[in-house]
Amino acid sequence: MSLTEAPANPVGAALPAWRPAARPRRRDLEGRWTVLEALEPAEHADGLYEAFAEDRDGRGWTYLPYGPFAGREAFEAWLDRDCTGDDPLFHAVRMKHGGRLGGLAAYQRVTPATGTLEIGHVVFAPRLRRSRVGSEALMLMIGHAFELGYRRVEWKCDALNAASRRAAERLGLSFEGVFRQATIVKGRNRDTAWHSVIDSDWPRLSRAYAAWLDPANFDAAGRQRRPLSALFD
């Protein structure tokens, strides 16, 4: 075989029509129950601090590399220093009915050239956990990524973070494995669990999300009639 001949090794599918995805912009995303607002510390610090004060033992920050914070000044300094850039691109989660804030989430590791990004820095106050608002916030972020042309949305978390892993699986993301000793967080080892959703999954997930968020799927007390897992095709 000539050195100029290509070896007969398997290769991935050609992507002749591929164009880089658009980078997420600082804009609000609005759903039925939720508004995701591009984070502005001057606008959001008070409401977020009030919401996170509900987490009295600070458990919501256990697996994150920051928090809980010693007080309002430290929290606001963190918002100003670390949460106003384009990557990670932070959003504040607002409850559409009532207007209260309840959490944060961000796009990060945004790579338009290959069409990949990650949803991370997710921290919800108790008022948002296991709620329509919190679920829709993440659904909006996943859907917007595919609207921008991304091929793959990633979700990574500490492998010991059972709540985060359940959330990823509930949203229909595929578990891809655990990277052992991936990093060190707060002086502790972190094995990282990987989940993802790709563009070919999105039509199925989108239908399930829409059906779950439909007001008819909730009773007068706000309890779901059908779980999300029952709505996937």
JSON list of C-alpha atoms in Angstrom, two decimals:
[
{"chain": "A", "resi": 1, "resn": "MET", "atom": "CA", "xyz": [0.00, 0.00, 0.00]},
{"chain": "A", "resi": 2, "resn": "SER", "atom": "CA", "xyz": [1.29, 3.43, -0.90]},
{"chain": "A", "resi": 3, "resn": "LEU", "atom": "CA", "xyz": [1.88, 5.86, 1.95]},
{"chain": "A", "resi": 4, "resn": "THR", "atom": "CA", "xyz": [-0.50, 8.26, 0.22]},
{"chain": "A", "resi": 5, "resn": "GLU", "atom": "CA", "xyz": [-3.42, 5.80, 0.27]},
{"chain": "A", "resi": 6, "resn": "ALA", "atom": "CA", "xyz": [-5.93, 6.13, 3.07]},
{"chain": "A", "resi": 7, "resn": "PRO", "atom": "CA", "xyz": [-6.06, 3.12, 5.41]},
{"chain": "A", "resi": 8, "resn": "ALA", "atom": "CA", "xyz": [-9.27, 1.13, 5.41]},
{"chain": "A", "resi": 9, "resn": "ASN", "atom": "CA", "xyz": [-10.15, 2.07, 8.98]},
{"chain": "A", "resi": 10, "resn": "PRO", "atom": "CA", "xyz": [-13.71, 2.92, 10.08]},
{"chain": "A", "resi": 11, "resn": "VAL", "atom": "CA", "xyz": [-14.45, 6.63, 10.35]},
{"chain": "A", "resi": 12, "resn": "GLY", "atom": "CA", "xyz": [-17.41, 8.70, 11.49]},
{"chain": "A", "resi": 13, "resn": "ALA", "atom": "CA", "xyz": [-20.20, 9.88, 9.22]},
{"chain": "A", "resi": 14, "resn": "ALA", "atom": "CA", "xyz": [-19.32, 12.81, 6.98]},
{"chain": "A", "resi": 15, "resn": "LEU", "atom": "CA", "xyz": [-21.00, 16.09, 7.84]},
{"chain": "A", "resi": 16, "resn": "PRO", "atom": "CA", "xyz": [-20.84, 18.11, 4.62]},
{"chain": "A", "resi": 17, "resn": "ALA", "atom": "CA", "xyz": [-23.66, 20.45, 5.65]},
{"chain": "A", "resi": 18, "resn": "TRP", "atom": "CA", "xyz": [-22.33, 21.18, 9.14]},
{"chain": "A", "resi": 19, "resn": "ARG", "atom": "CA", "xyz": [-22.03, 24.82, 10.13]},
{"chain": "A", "resi": 20, "resn": "PRO", "atom": "CA", "xyz": [-20.84, 26.05, 13.54]},
{"chain": "A", "resi": 21, "resn": "ALA", "atom": "CA", "xyz": [-23.62, 26.73, 16.03]},
{"chain": "A", "resi": 22, "resn": "ALA", "atom": "CA", "xyz": [-24.44, 30.22, 17.27]},
{"chain": "A", "resi": 23, "resn": "ARG", "atom": "CA", "xyz": [-23.07, 31.26, 20.63]},
{"chain": "A", "resi": 24, "resn": "PRO", "atom": "CA", "xyz": [-25.74, 31.80, 23.31]},
{"chain": "A", "resi": 25, "resn": "ARG", "atom": "CA", "xyz": [-26.40, 35.49, 23.89]},
{"chain": "A", "resi": 26, "resn": "ARG", "atom": "CA", "xyz": [-27.34, 37.36, 27.04]},
{"chain": "A", "resi": 27, "resn": "ARG", "atom": "CA", "xyz": [-31.09, 37.18, 26.58]},
{"chain": "A", "resi": 28, "resn": "ASP", "atom": "CA", "xyz": [-34.12, 36.03, 28.53]},
{"chain": "A", "resi": 29, "resn": "LEU", "atom": "CA", "xyz": [-35.84, 32.71, 27.82]},
{"chain": "A", "resi": 30, "resn": "GLU", "atom": "CA", "xyz": [-39.52, 32.54, 28.66]},
{"chain": "A", "resi": 31, "resn": "GLY", "atom": "CA", "xyz": [-41.67, 29.47, 29.16]},
{"chain": "A", "resi": 32, "resn": "ARG", "atom": "CA", "xyz": [-45.12, 28.72, 30.51]},
{"chain": "A", "resi": 33, "resn": "TRP", "atom": "CA", "xyz": [-44.08, 28.72, 34.18]},
{"chain": "A", "resi": 34, "resn": "THR", "atom": "CA", "xyz": [-40.56, 30.11, 34.10]},
{"chain": "A", "resi": 35, "resn": "VAL", "atom": "CA", "xyz": [-38.46, 33.05, 32.93]},
{"chain": "A", "resi": 36, "resn": "LEU", "atom": "CA", "xyz": [-34.72, 32.53, 32.62]},
{"chain": "A", "resi": 37, "resn": "GLU", "atom": "CA", "xyz": [-33.11, 35.96, 32.89]},
{"chain": "A", "resi": 38, "resn": "ALA", "atom": "CA", "xyz": [-29.55, 36.76, 31.89]},
{"chain": "A", "resi": 39, "resn": "LEU", "atom": "CA", "xyz": [-27.89, 37.35, 35.25]},
{"chain": "A", "resi": 40, "resn": "GLU", "atom": "CA", "xyz": [-27.42, 40.96, 36.35]},
{"chain": "A", "resi": 41, "resn": "PRO", "atom": "CA", "xyz": [-26.07, 41.09, 39.92]},
{"chain": "A", "resi": 42, "resn": "ALA", "atom": "CA", "xyz": [-27.54, 44.54, 40.58]},
{"chain": "A", "resi": 43, "resn": "GLU", "atom": "CA", "xyz": [-30.97, 43.27, 39.58]},
{"chain": "A", "resi": 44, "resn": "HIS", "atom": "CA", "xyz": [-30.91, 39.73, 40.93]},
{"chain": "A", "resi": 45, "resn": "ALA", "atom": "CA", "xyz": [-28.65, 39.64, 44.00]},
{"chain": "A", "resi": 46, "resn": "ASP", "atom": "CA", "xyz": [-31.32, 40.50, 46.58]},
{"chain": "A", "resi": 47, "resn": "GLY", "atom": "CA", "xyz": [-33.89, 38.02, 45.31]},
{"chain": "A", "resi": 48, "resn": "LEU", "atom": "CA", "xyz": [-31.38, 35.22, 44.89]},
{"chain": "A", "resi": 49, "resn": "TYR", "atom": "CA", "xyz": [-29.90, 35.76, 48.33]},
{"chain": "A", "resi": 50, "resn": "GLU", "atom": "CA", "xyz": [-33.37, 35.62, 49.86]},
{"chain": "A", "resi": 51, "resn": "ALA", "atom": "CA", "xyz": [-34.13, 32.40, 47.99]},
{"chain": "A", "resi": 52, "resn": "PHE", "atom": "CA", "xyz": [-30.87, 30.68, 48.91]},
{"chain": "A", "resi": 53, "resn": "ALA", "atom": "CA", "xyz": [-31.34, 31.67, 52.56]},
{"chain": "A", "resi": 54, "resn": "GLU", "atom": "CA", "xyz": [-34.09, 29.00, 52.64]},
{"chain": "A", "resi": 55, "resn": "ASP", "atom": "CA", "xyz": [-31.33, 26.39, 52.33]},
{"chain": "A", "resi": 56, "resn": "ARG", "atom": "CA", "xyz": [-30.39, 26.70, 55.98]},
{"chain": "A", "resi": 57, "resn": "ASP", "atom": "CA", "xyz": [-27.87, 23.87, 56.11]},
{"chain": "A", "resi": 58, "resn": "GLY", "atom": "CA", "xyz": [-26.25, 24.79, 52.78]},
{"chain": "A", "resi": 59, "resn": "ARG", "atom": "CA", "xyz": [-26.72, 21.34, 51.26]},
{"chain": "A", "resi": 60, "resn": "GLY", "atom": "CA", "xyz": [-27.54, 22.80, 47.86]},
{"chain": "A", "resi": 61, "resn": "TRP", "atom": "CA", "xyz": [-23.91, 23.91, 47.54]},
{"chain": "A", "resi": 62, "resn": "THR", "atom": "CA", "xyz": [-22.28, 20.62, 48.60]},
{"chain": "A", "resi": 63, "resn": "TYR", "atom": "CA", "xyz": [-21.07, 19.53, 45.15]},
{"chain": "A", "resi": 64, "resn": "LEU", "atom": "CA", "xyz": [-20.28, 22.96, 43.73]},
{"chain": "A", "resi": 65, "resn": "PRO", "atom": "CA", "xyz": [-16.78, 24.49, 43.89]},
{"chain": "A", "resi": 66, "resn": "TYR", "atom": "CA", "xyz": [-18.15, 27.58, 45.72]},
{"chain": "A", "resi": 67, "resn": "GLY", "atom": "CA", "xyz": [-20.68, 28.29, 48.46]},
{"chain": "A", "resi": 68, "resn": "PRO", "atom": "CA", "xyz": [-22.32, 28.36, 50.84]},
{"chain": "A", "resi": 69, "resn": "PHE", "atom": "CA", "xyz": [-21.40, 31.97, 51.47]},
{"chain": "A", "resi": 70, "resn": "ALA", "atom": "CA", "xyz": [-20.63, 33.64, 54.77]},
{"chain": "A", "resi": 71, "resn": "GLY", "atom": "CA", "xyz": [-23.13, 36.43, 54.12]},
{"chain": "A", "resi": 72, "resn": "ARG", "atom": "CA", "xyz": [-24.71, 38.74, 51.59]},
{"chain": "A", "resi": 73, "resn": "GLU", "atom": "CA", "xyz": [-21.48, 40.61, 50.88]},
{"chain": "A", "resi": 74, "resn": "ALA", "atom": "CA", "xyz": [-19.60, 37.41, 50.03]},
{"chain": "A", "resi": 75, "resn": "PHE", "atom": "CA", "xyz": [-22.48, 36.20, 47.86]},
{"chain": "A", "resi": 76, "resn": "GLU", "atom": "CA", "xyz": [-22.70, 39.46, 45.92]},
{"chain": "A", "resi": 77, "resn": "ALA", "atom": "CA", "xyz": [-18.92, 39.53, 45.47]},
{"chain": "A", "resi": 78, "resn": "TRP", "atom": "CA", "xyz": [-19.10, 36.05, 43.93]},
{"chain": "A", "resi": 79, "resn": "LEU", "atom": "CA", "xyz": [-21.87, 37.10, 41.56]},
{"chain": "A", "resi": 80, "resn": "ASP", "atom": "CA", "xyz": [-19.89, 40.16, 40.46]},
{"chain": "A", "resi": 81, "resn": "ARG", "atom": "CA", "xyz": [-16.61, 38.31, 40.09]},
{"chain": "A", "resi": 82, "resn": "ASP", "atom": "CA", "xyz": [-17.60, 34.96, 38.59]},
{"chain": "A", "resi": 83, "resn": "CYS", "atom": "CA", "xyz": [-21.08, 35.13, 37.13]},
{"chain": "A", "resi": 84, "resn": "THR", "atom": "CA", "xyz": [-21.16, 37.97, 34.59]},
{"chain": "A", "resi": 85, "resn": "GLY", "atom": "CA", "xyz": [-19.10, 36.57, 31.71]},
{"chain": "A", "resi": 86, "resn": "ASP", "atom": "CA", "xyz": [-20.10, 34.79, 28.52]},
{"chain": "A", "resi": 87, "resn": "ASP", "atom": "CA", "xyz": [-18.77, 31.35, 29.50]},
{"chain": "A", "resi": 88, "resn": "PRO", "atom": "CA", "xyz": [-20.16, 30.35, 31.88]},
{"chain": "A", "resi": 89, "resn": "LEU", "atom": "CA", "xyz": [-23.25, 32.32, 30.87]},
{"chain": "A", "resi": 90, "resn": "PHE", "atom": "CA", "xyz": [-25.41, 32.51, 33.99]},
{"chain": "A", "resi": 91, "resn": "HIS", "atom": "CA", "xyz": [-29.18, 32.85, 34.12]},
{"chain": "A", "resi": 92, "resn": "ALA", "atom": "CA", "xyz": [-31.38, 33.59, 37.11]},
{"chain": "A", "resi": 93, "resn": "VAL", "atom": "CA", "xyz": [-34.50, 31.44, 37.32]},
{"chain": "A", "resi": 94, "resn": "ARG", "atom": "CA", "xyz": [-37.65, 33.43, 38.01]},
{"chain": "A", "resi": 95, "resn": "MET", "atom": "CA", "xyz": [-41.02, 31.95, 38.89]},
{"chain": "A", "resi": 96, "resn": "LYS", "atom": "CA", "xyz": [-43.36, 33.44, 36.32]},
{"chain": "A", "resi": 97, "resn": "HIS", "atom": "CA", "xyz": [-46.36, 33.44, 38.63]},
{"chain": "A", "resi": 98, "resn": "GLY", "atom": "CA", "xyz": [-45.46, 35.53, 41.66]},
{"chain": "A", "resi": 99, "resn": "GLY", "atom": "CA", "xyz": [-42.20, 36.84, 40.24]},
{"chain": "A", "resi": 100, "resn": "ARG", "atom": "CA", "xyz": [-39.87, 35.43, 42.88]},
{"chain": "A", "resi": 101, "resn": "LEU", "atom": "CA", "xyz": [-36.37, 34.22, 42.02]},
{"chain": "A", "resi": 102, "resn": "GLY", "atom": "CA", "xyz": [-35.38, 30.69, 42.87]},
{"chain": "A", "resi": 103, "resn": "GLY", "atom": "CA", "xyz": [-32.06, 29.62, 41.40]},
{"chain": "A", "resi": 104, "resn": "LEU", "atom": "CA", "xyz": [-29.21, 29.79, 38.94]},
{"chain": "A", "resi": 105, "resn": "ALA", "atom": "CA", "xyz": [-28.11, 27.78, 35.90]},
{"chain": "A", "resi": 106, "resn": "ALA", "atom": "CA", "xyz": [-25.52, 28.40, 33.20]},
{"chain": "A", "resi": 107, "resn": "TYR", "atom": "CA", "xyz": [-24.30, 27.43, 29.79]},
{"chain": "A", "resi": 108, "resn": "GLN", "atom": "CA", "xyz": [-20.61, 26.56, 29.95]},
{"chain": "A", "resi": 109, "resn": "ARG", "atom": "CA", "xyz": [-17.84, 25.00, 27.89]},
{"chain": "A", "resi": 110, "resn": "VAL", "atom": "CA", "xyz": [-19.56, 26.44, 24.85]},
{"chain": "A", "resi": 111, "resn": "THR", "atom": "CA", "xyz": [-17.89, 25.18, 21.67]},
{"chain": "A", "resi": 112, "resn": "PRO", "atom": "CA", "xyz": [-19.75, 26.42, 18.58]},
{"chain": "A", "resi": 113, "resn": "ALA", "atom": "CA", "xyz": [-17.23, 24.91, 16.15]},
{"chain": "A", "resi": 114, "resn": "THR", "atom": "CA", "xyz": [-18.15, 21.37, 17.15]},
{"chain": "A", "resi": 115, "resn": "GLY", "atom": "CA", "xyz": [-21.69, 22.11, 18.32]},
{"chain": "A", "resi": 116, "resn": "THR", "atom": "CA", "xyz": [-21.29, 21.14, 21.97]},
{"chain": "A", "resi": 117, "resn": "LEU", "atom": "CA", "xyz": [-22.08, 22.89, 25.21]},
{"chain": "A", "resi": 118, "resn": "GLU", "atom": "CA", "xyz": [-22.82, 21.98, 28.81]},
{"chain": "A", "resi": 119, "resn": "ILE", "atom": "CA", "xyz": [-25.50, 22.99, 31.28]},
{"chain": "A", "resi": 120, "resn": "GLY", "atom": "CA", "xyz": [-23.91, 23.51, 34.66]},
{"chain": "A", "resi": 121, "resn": "HIS", "atom": "CA", "xyz": [-23.70, 25.65, 37.80]},
{"chain": "A", "resi": 122, "resn": "VAL", "atom": "CA", "xyz": [-27.24, 24.54, 38.59]},
{"chain": "A", "resi": 123, "resn": "VAL", "atom": "CA", "xyz": [-28.24, 25.52, 42.12]},
{"chain": "A", "resi": 124, "resn": "PHE", "atom": "CA", "xyz": [-31.89, 25.73, 43.13]},
{"chain": "A", "resi": 125, "resn": "ALA", "atom": "CA", "xyz": [-33.34, 27.09, 46.35]},
{"chain": "A", "resi": 126, "resn": "PRO", "atom": "CA", "xyz": [-35.77, 24.76, 48.16]},
{"chain": "A", "resi": 127, "resn": "ARG", "atom": "CA", "xyz": [-38.73, 26.62, 46.62]},
{"chain": "A", "resi": 128, "resn": "LEU", "atom": "CA", "xyz": [-37.62, 25.46, 43.16]},
{"chain": "A", "resi": 129, "resn": "ARG", "atom": "CA", "xyz": [-36.66, 21.86, 43.80]},
{"chain": "A", "resi": 130, "resn": "ARG", "atom": "CA", "xyz": [-38.98, 19.23, 42.31]},
{"chain": "A", "resi": 131, "resn": "SER", "atom": "CA", "xyz": [-41.14, 21.96, 40.81]},
{"chain": "A", "resi": 132, "resn": "ARG", "atom": "CA", "xyz": [-42.57, 22.78, 37.41]},
{"chain": "A", "resi": 133, "resn": "VAL", "atom": "CA", "xyz": [-40.52, 25.97, 37.39]},
{"chain": "A", "resi": 134, "resn": "GLY", "atom": "CA", "xyz": [-37.21, 24.25, 38.00]},
{"chain": "A", "resi": 135, "resn": "SER", "atom": "CA", "xyz": [-37.94, 21.51, 35.48]},
{"chain": "A", "resi": 136, "resn": "GLU", "atom": "CA", "xyz": [-39.02, 23.96, 32.81]},
{"chain": "A", "resi": 137, "resn": "ALA", "atom": "CA", "xyz": [-35.91, 26.10, 33.35]},
{"chain": "A", "resi": 138, "resn": "LEU", "atom": "CA", "xyz": [-33.70, 23.16, 32.38]},
{"chain": "A", "resi": 139, "resn": "MET", "atom": "CA", "xyz": [-36.01, 22.17, 29.52]},
{"chain": "A", "resi": 140, "resn": "LEU", "atom": "CA", "xyz": [-35.79, 25.71, 28.15]},
{"chain": "A", "resi": 141, "resn": "MET", "atom": "CA", "xyz": [-32.00, 25.63, 28.25]},
{"chain": "A", "resi": 142, "resn": "ILE", "atom": "CA", "xyz": [-31.84, 22.29, 26.46]},
{"chain": "A", "resi": 143, "resn": "GLY", "atom": "CA", "xyz": [-34.32, 23.38, 23.79]},
{"chain": "A", "resi": 144, "resn": "HIS", "atom": "CA", "xyz": [-32.62, 26.73, 23.21]},
{"chain": "A", "resi": 145, "resn": "ALA", "atom": "CA", "xyz": [-29.28, 25.00, 22.67]},
{"chain": "A", "resi": 146, "resn": "PHE", "atom": "CA", "xyz": [-30.74, 22.95, 19.83]},
{"chain": "A", "resi": 147, "resn": "GLU", "atom": "CA", "xyz": [-32.43, 26.04, 18.39]},
{"chain": "A", "resi": 148, "resn": "LEU", "atom": "CA", "xyz": [-28.96, 27.60, 18.19]},
{"chain": "A", "resi": 149, "resn": "GLY", "atom": "CA", "xyz": [-27.70, 24.63, 16.18]},
{"chain": "A", "resi": 150, "resn": "TYR", "atom": "CA", "xyz": [-25.87, 22.57, 18.80]},
{"chain": "A", "resi": 151, "resn": "ARG", "atom": "CA", "xyz": [-25.47, 18.85, 18.21]},
{"chain": "A", "resi": 152, "resn": "ARG", "atom": "CA", "xyz": [-24.84, 17.81, 21.80]},
{"chain": "A", "resi": 153, "resn": "VAL", "atom": "CA", "xyz": [-25.82, 19.14, 25.24]},
{"chain": "A", "resi": 154, "resn": "GLU", "atom": "CA", "xyz": [-23.84, 17.78, 28.18]},
{"chain": "A", "resi": 155, "resn": "TRP", "atom": "CA", "xyz": [-24.67, 17.46, 31.86]},
{"chain": "A", "resi": 156, "resn": "LYS", "atom": "CA", "xyz": [-21.85, 16.55, 34.24]},
{"chain": "A", "resi": 157, "resn": "CYS", "atom": "CA", "xyz": [-22.00, 16.22, 37.99]},
{"chain": "A", "resi": 158, "resn": "ASP", "atom": "CA", "xyz": [-20.26, 14.66, 40.96]},
{"chain": "A", "resi": 159, "resn": "ALA", "atom": "CA", "xyz": [-20.93, 10.94, 40.73]},
{"chain": "A", "resi": 160, "resn": "LEU", "atom": "CA", "xyz": [-22.11, 11.08, 44.37]},
{"chain": "A", "resi": 161, "resn": "ASN", "atom": "CA", "xyz": [-24.68, 13.77, 43.60]},
{"chain": "A", "resi": 162, "resn": "ALA", "atom": "CA", "xyz": [-27.71, 11.51, 43.42]},
{"chain": "A", "resi": 163, "resn": "ALA", "atom": "CA", "xyz": [-30.19, 14.37, 42.98]},
{"chain": "A", "resi": 164, "resn": "SER", "atom": "CA", "xyz": [-28.35, 15.77, 39.95]},
{"chain": "A", "resi": 165, "resn": "ARG", "atom": "CA", "xyz": [-28.04, 12.34, 38.36]},
{"chain": "A", "resi": 166, "resn": "ARG", "atom": "CA", "xyz": [-31.76, 11.70, 38.88]},
{"chain": "A", "resi": 167, "resn": "ALA", "atom": "CA", "xyz": [-32.57, 15.06, 37.32]},
{"chain": "A", "resi": 168, "resn": "ALA", "atom": "CA", "xyz": [-30.51, 14.30, 34.22]},
{"chain": "A", "resi": 169, "resn": "GLU", "atom": "CA", "xyz": [-32.10, 10.89, 33.78]},
{"chain": "A", "resi": 170, "resn": "ARG", "atom": "CA", "xyz": [-35.59, 12.25, 34.41]},
{"chain": "A", "resi": 171, "resn": "LEU", "atom": "CA", "xyz": [-35.05, 14.82, 31.66]},
{"chain": "A", "resi": 172, "resn": "GLY", "atom": "CA", "xyz": [-34.22, 12.03, 29.24]},
{"chain": "A", "resi": 173, "resn": "LEU", "atom": "CA", "xyz": [-30.46, 12.50, 29.06]},
{"chain": "A", "resi": 174, "resn": "SER", "atom": "CA", "xyz": [-28.37, 9.41, 28.45]},
{"chain": "A", "resi": 175, "resn": "PHE", "atom": "CA", "xyz": [-25.86, 8.27, 31.05]},
{"chain": "A", "resi": 176, "resn": "GLU", "atom": "CA", "xyz": [-22.44, 7.86, 29.44]},
{"chain": "A", "resi": 177, "resn": "GLY", "atom": "CA", "xyz": [-20.25, 6.75, 32.30]},
{"chain": "A", "resi": 178, "resn": "VAL", "atom": "CA", "xyz": [-18.07, 7.98, 35.15]},
{"chain": "A", "resi": 179, "resn": "PHE", "atom": "CA", "xyz": [-14.68, 9.65, 34.80]},
{"chain": "A", "resi": 180, "resn": "ARG", "atom": "CA", "xyz": [-12.77, 8.50, 37.88]},
{"chain": "A", "resi": 181, "resn": "GLN", "atom": "CA", "xyz": [-10.72, 11.06, 39.81]},
{"chain": "A", "resi": 182, "resn": "ALA", "atom": "CA", "xyz": [-11.70, 13.68, 37.28]},
{"chain": "A", "resi": 183, "resn": "THR", "atom": "CA", "xyz": [-10.94, 16.66, 39.49]},
{"chain": "A", "resi": 184, "resn": "ILE", "atom": "CA", "xyz": [-10.69, 17.99, 43.05]},
{"chain": "A", "resi": 185, "resn": "VAL", "atom": "CA", "xyz": [-13.48, 20.11, 44.53]},
{"chain": "A", "resi": 186, "resn": "LYS", "atom": "CA", "xyz": [-13.21, 21.77, 47.95]},
{"chain": "A", "resi": 187, "resn": "GLY", "atom": "CA", "xyz": [-10.24, 19.56, 48.75]},
{"chain": "A", "resi": 188, "resn": "ARG", "atom": "CA", "xyz": [-12.15, 16.35, 47.98]},
{"chain": "A", "resi": 189, "resn": "ASN", "atom": "CA", "xyz": [-11.87, 13.88, 45.15]},
{"chain": "A", "resi": 190, "resn": "ARG", "atom": "CA", "xyz": [-14.57, 14.10, 42.50]},
{"chain": "A", "resi": 191, "resn": "ASP", "atom": "CA", "xyz": [-15.52, 11.31, 40.16]},
{"chain": "A", "resi": 192, "resn": "THR", "atom": "CA", "xyz": [-17.64, 12.90, 37.41]},
{"chain": "A", "resi": 193, "resn": "ALA", "atom": "CA", "xyz": [-20.77, 11.33, 35.95]},
{"chain": "A", "resi": 194, "resn": "TRP", "atom": "CA", "xyz": [-21.47, 12.26, 32.33]},
{"chain": "A", "resi": 195, "resn": "HIS", "atom": "CA", "xyz": [-24.90, 12.57, 30.72]},
{"chain": "A", "resi": 196, "resn": "SER", "atom": "CA", "xyz": [-25.88, 13.99, 27.35]},
{"chain": "A", "resi": 197, "resn": "VAL", "atom": "CA", "xyz": [-28.65, 14.59, 24.86]},
{"chain": "A", "resi": 198, "resn": "ILE", "atom": "CA", "xyz": [-27.99, 14.91, 21.13]},
{"chain": "A", "resi": 199, "resn": "ASP", "atom": "CA", "xyz": [-29.93, 16.61, 18.37]},
{"chain": "A", "resi": 200, "resn": "SER", "atom": "CA", "xyz": [-31.54, 13.41, 17.10]},
{"chain": "A", "resi": 201, "resn": "ASP", "atom": "CA", "xyz": [-33.00, 12.87, 20.60]},
{"chain": "A", "resi": 202, "resn": "TRP", "atom": "CA", "xyz": [-34.54, 16.31, 20.75]},
{"chain": "A", "resi": 203, "resn": "PRO", "atom": "CA", "xyz": [-37.82, 15.77, 18.80]},
{"chain": "A", "resi": 204, "resn": "ARG", "atom": "CA", "xyz": [-38.81, 12.96, 21.17]},
{"chain": "A", "resi": 205, "resn": "LEU", "atom": "CA", "xyz": [-37.82, 14.92, 24.27]},
{"chain": "A", "resi": 206, "resn": "SER", "atom": "CA", "xyz": [-39.48, 18.08, 23.03]},
{"chain": "A", "resi": 207, "resn": "ARG", "atom": "CA", "xyz": [-42.83, 16.33, 22.66]},
{"chain": "A", "resi": 208, "resn": "ALA", "atom": "CA", "xyz": [-42.56, 14.83, 26.13]},
{"chain": "A", "resi": 209, "resn": "TYR", "atom": "CA", "xyz": [-41.59, 18.16, 27.69]},
{"chain": "A", "resi": 210, "resn": "ALA", "atom": "CA", "xyz": [-44.55, 19.94, 26.06]},
{"chain": "A", "resi": 211, "resn": "ALA", "atom": "CA", "xyz": [-46.99, 17.27, 27.21]},
{"chain": "A", "resi": 212, "resn": "TRP", "atom": "CA", "xyz": [-45.65, 17.31, 30.77]},
{"chain": "A", "resi": 213, "resn": "LEU", "atom": "CA", "xyz": [-45.75, 21.11, 31.04]},
{"chain": "A", "resi": 214, "resn": "ASP", "atom": "CA", "xyz": [-49.32, 21.32, 29.73]},
{"chain": "A", "resi": 215, "resn": "PRO", "atom": "CA", "xyz": [-51.59, 22.74, 32.49]},
{"chain": "A", "resi": 216, "resn": "ALA", "atom": "CA", "xyz": [-53.92, 19.77, 31.97]},
{"chain": "A", "resi": 217, "resn": "ASN", "atom": "CA", "xyz": [-51.16, 17.53, 33.34]},
{"chain": "A", "resi": 218, "resn": "PHE", "atom": "CA", "xyz": [-51.46, 19.11, 36.79]},
{"chain": "A", "resi": 219, "resn": "ASP", "atom": "CA", "xyz": [-54.28, 19.03, 39.30]},
{"chain": "A", "resi": 220, "resn": "ALA", "atom": "CA", "xyz": [-55.56, 22.00, 41.29]},
{"chain": "A", "resi": 221, "resn": "ALA", "atom": "CA", "xyz": [-52.82, 21.49, 43.89]},
{"chain": "A", "resi": 222, "resn": "GLY", "atom": "CA", "xyz": [-50.10, 21.49, 41.22]},
{"chain": "A", "resi": 223, "resn": "ARG", "atom": "CA", "xyz": [-49.45, 17.76, 41.41]},
{"chain": "A", "resi": 224, "resn": "GLN", "atom": "CA", "xyz": [-48.52, 16.06, 38.15]},
{"chain": "A", "resi": 225, "resn": "ARG", "atom": "CA", "xyz": [-51.02, 13.64, 36.70]},
{"chain": "A", "resi": 226, "resn": "ARG", "atom": "CA", "xyz": [-48.48, 11.79, 34.56]},
{"chain": "A", "resi": 227, "resn": "PRO", "atom": "CA", "xyz": [-44.73, 11.71, 35.27]},
{"chain": "A", "resi": 228, "resn": "LEU", "atom": "CA", "xyz": [-42.34, 12.83, 32.59]},
{"chain": "A", "resi": 229, "resn": "SER", "atom": "CA", "xyz": [-40.97, 9.31, 32.21]},
{"chain": "A", "resi": 230, "resn": "ALA", "atom": "CA", "xyz": [-44.39, 8.11, 31.05]},
{"chain": "A", "resi": 231, "resn": "LEU", "atom": "CA", "xyz": [-44.49, 10.65, 28.21]},
{"chain": "A", "resi": 232, "resn": "PHE", "atom": "CA", "xyz": [-41.37, 9.68, 26.29]},
{"chain": "A", "resi": 233, "resn": "ASP", "atom": "CA", "xyz": [-42.22, 7.95, 22.99]}
]
